[in-house]
Amino acid sequence: MDLLPVFRATIEEWRMLFPGDKVVVGVSGGPDSVALLDLLYRLREDKELSLYVAHLHHGLRAEADEEAAMVSELARRYGLPFFLDRVDVKKHAQQNKLSIETAARELRYRFLLEVAGEVGANRIALGHQADDQAETVLLHLLRGTGLSGLRGIPPVRGPFIRPLLRVRRAEIEAYCQWRGLSPCLDLSNWSLEYTRNRIRHQLLPLLAREFNPSIVEVLCRLAEIAREEDEFLEKEAGKAYRELRREAEEGLGLALEPLKTLPLALARRVVRLAYRELVGEELPFEHVEAVRQWLYRPTGKELSLPKNVKVVREYDSLVFLPPQAKPSSVPFYAYPLRVPGITYLPEVGLLLEARLITPQELGDPRKLPSTEALLDWEVLVPPLRVRRRLPGDRFHPFGYPVPVKLKSFLINQKIPRYRRDRLPLVEDAEGIVWVGGVRISARVAVRPETRVGLHLRLYPFSVQENSTGGR
C-alpha cells in the first residue's frame, strides 16, 4: 500500500516542510524510520528538499553494528549524506543518574541537533507513528497526567517533525514490503521488561480485543482533542499570568485576590507559568496543589518547592523566590551561530533557529513575538555566535540614541536578576545584536532597503517533552 498521499497530507496540514528545507532524518534502521526516509526521498524533488541521514550507534545490543551498516548502505543507495556517531549510553546513564532509556533518548536528540547544526538543517524528521502515539497517551494516563500529557507526541515541536503520526504500524510494515525495503528488527521491542512494551504487547491488544477494536484510533483522536484544548487553555493562562504578574524585590509575585478568583484550570496553569519563568522547568501537580492551598495561609509563612524555590505570602501578593544562587549558576557558554540551522543551548534549555529570508516574508518585524527577531543580514559582521552575558557587556538597544551597559538596560526593562543569565545573547564581530526575548540592536534593524533578513527564533527544548517510543 502506498502511504505517500496521507504522508503528504500530514505534512501540508501541519506545515512541516517548505521548498528548500534541509532535513536531517533520524534513521534507526527499524520499519518506521526506514519508511520515513523512503517517503521523504520520494518527496524530495517536489519539495526541493535536501536530506541528510543520521544514525546513532548506542552500543547496547549485539545487532547495533549490523544496523549501522544497514543504514549506511541505505543512505548510499539513495545517494544521501550519512552521519554516524557512537556513544556509551551506560556510561552516560551512570554519570548523570539516568535510566538507560532516558540516557539513550538524551544522547539521540543531542546527536540529531549536532548534525542539524553541522549541515545547516532547519528540520529534523522522526519516525513516530500512530501506535507510538496511542502507547504514549496510555503511558501518561497510567502514570497520572493532565491535558498536557494526553496530548501525547507533538506532530511539530520546534525543528522536530513527525509526518507518520497518522499511520498505523501495520501499514508501515506493509509499505516496507510493498517498496521492497528490508528494515532491521529490534528484538528489544519485544522485551516485557519495559513498561512501554507491556503496553504495546499486552494492554493495547487486551483493550482492542475486549473493549474497542479501534482503541488506537480513539487514543490518537483523544491526543488531537487534548492538544487543541490544551493550547487554548495555555493562551488564556498566559493572558491571566501577564495581568496578575508583579515584580518583587527578589523574585516574582502574583496578585493574590485575582488569583483566588480564577477558574481552577487557569489558576493551576498560572502557578506553573510562574515557576517555569523562575527555573525553566515544569512544576509537578502535587506542588501546584500545595501552592494553591498556600493562597489561604497567613502572611509570612514559607513553602518550599523543587529546585530550592520558595513561596511566601506578602500582603496582597503570592511571591515566588528564586534559588539563592550566584549569578554564575548558569555556566558560561558560547556557540557559533548556525546560519541557516539550529543551535542547541543546553545550559538554558533552548534551541535557536536561524534562517535567511526576505523581510517581506515576515511582514512588520515589530509584530513578532519576543521569542523572534529579524535582523539586517547584510549589516552583520561575521563571525556570529550566541553566548551568556558577561560583566561589562554593552549594548545599543533599538530605540536608544546611544549604547548602554547591558546590566543597566536589563534593569531598566525590569528583567529580574534570576532571568538575566538565562537570556541568550547573539553577537557579531562588532557586538551584541539581539538580547534573546528582549530587544535587537539598533545597528542591525531592518530598513526599507534591506534585501536579506536573518530570522531568529527561540524554542524551549526538553528531552522529556520529546520522549516517545518509536523504532
Coordinates of N, CA and C in Angstrom, one line a residue, residues 14 22 34 55 74 88-89 96 166 218 234 259 295 332 338 362 380 382 391 412 431 437:
W14 N 0.1 20.3 8.8 CA 0.9 20.8 9.9 C 2.0 21.8 9.4
K22 N 16.2 22.0 4.5 CA 17.2 21.0 4.8 C 16.7 20.1 6.0
V34 N 12.9 3.7 8.4 CA 13.2 3.3 7.0 C 12.1 3.8 6.1
H55 N 22.4 8.4 12.0 CA 22.2 7.2 12.8 C 23.1 7.2 14.0
L74 N 21.8 2.0 3.1 CA 20.6 2.6 2.6 C 20.9 4.1 2.2
D88 N 28.4 5.9 24.4 CA 28.4 4.9 25.5 C 27.2 5.3 26.4
V89 N 26.0 4.7 26.1 CA 24.8 5.0 26.8 C 24.9 4.7 28.3
N96 N 25.1 10.6 34.9 CA 24.1 11.5 35.1 C 22.9 11.0 35.9
R166 N -0.1 9.7 11.8 CA -1.4 9.3 11.4 C -1.4 7.9 10.7
V218 N -8.9 5.7 18.7 CA -9.6 6.5 19.7 C -8.6 7.3 20.5
E234 N -3.7 27.2 27.5 CA -2.3 27.9 27.7 C -2.4 29.3 27.3
L259 N -5.9 36.0 41.7 CA -5.6 34.6 41.5 C -6.6 33.7 42.2
L295 N -2.4 29.8 49.2 CA -3.1 31.1 49.0 C -3.8 31.6 50.2
F332 N 29.0 29.6 31.9 CA 29.2 30.4 30.7 C 29.2 29.5 29.5
R338 N 24.6 28.9 13.9 CA 24.5 28.2 12.6 C 23.5 28.9 11.8
L362 N 8.1 38.0 6.4 CA 7.6 38.0 7.8 C 6.7 39.3 8.0
L380 N 25.3 42.7 9.3 CA 26.0 41.8 10.3 C 27.5 41.6 9.9
P382 N 30.5 38.9 10.4 CA 30.9 37.6 10.9 C 32.2 37.7 11.7
P391 N 30.2 40.3 32.6 CA 30.3 41.6 33.2 C 30.9 42.6 32.2
N412 N 16.5 48.5 33.6 CA 15.5 49.4 33.1 C 14.3 48.7 32.5
G431 N 29.7 43.4 18.2 CA 28.9 43.5 19.5 C 27.6 42.7 19.5
G437 N 14.7 37.4 23.4 CA 13.5 37.6 24.1 C 13.2 39.0 24.6

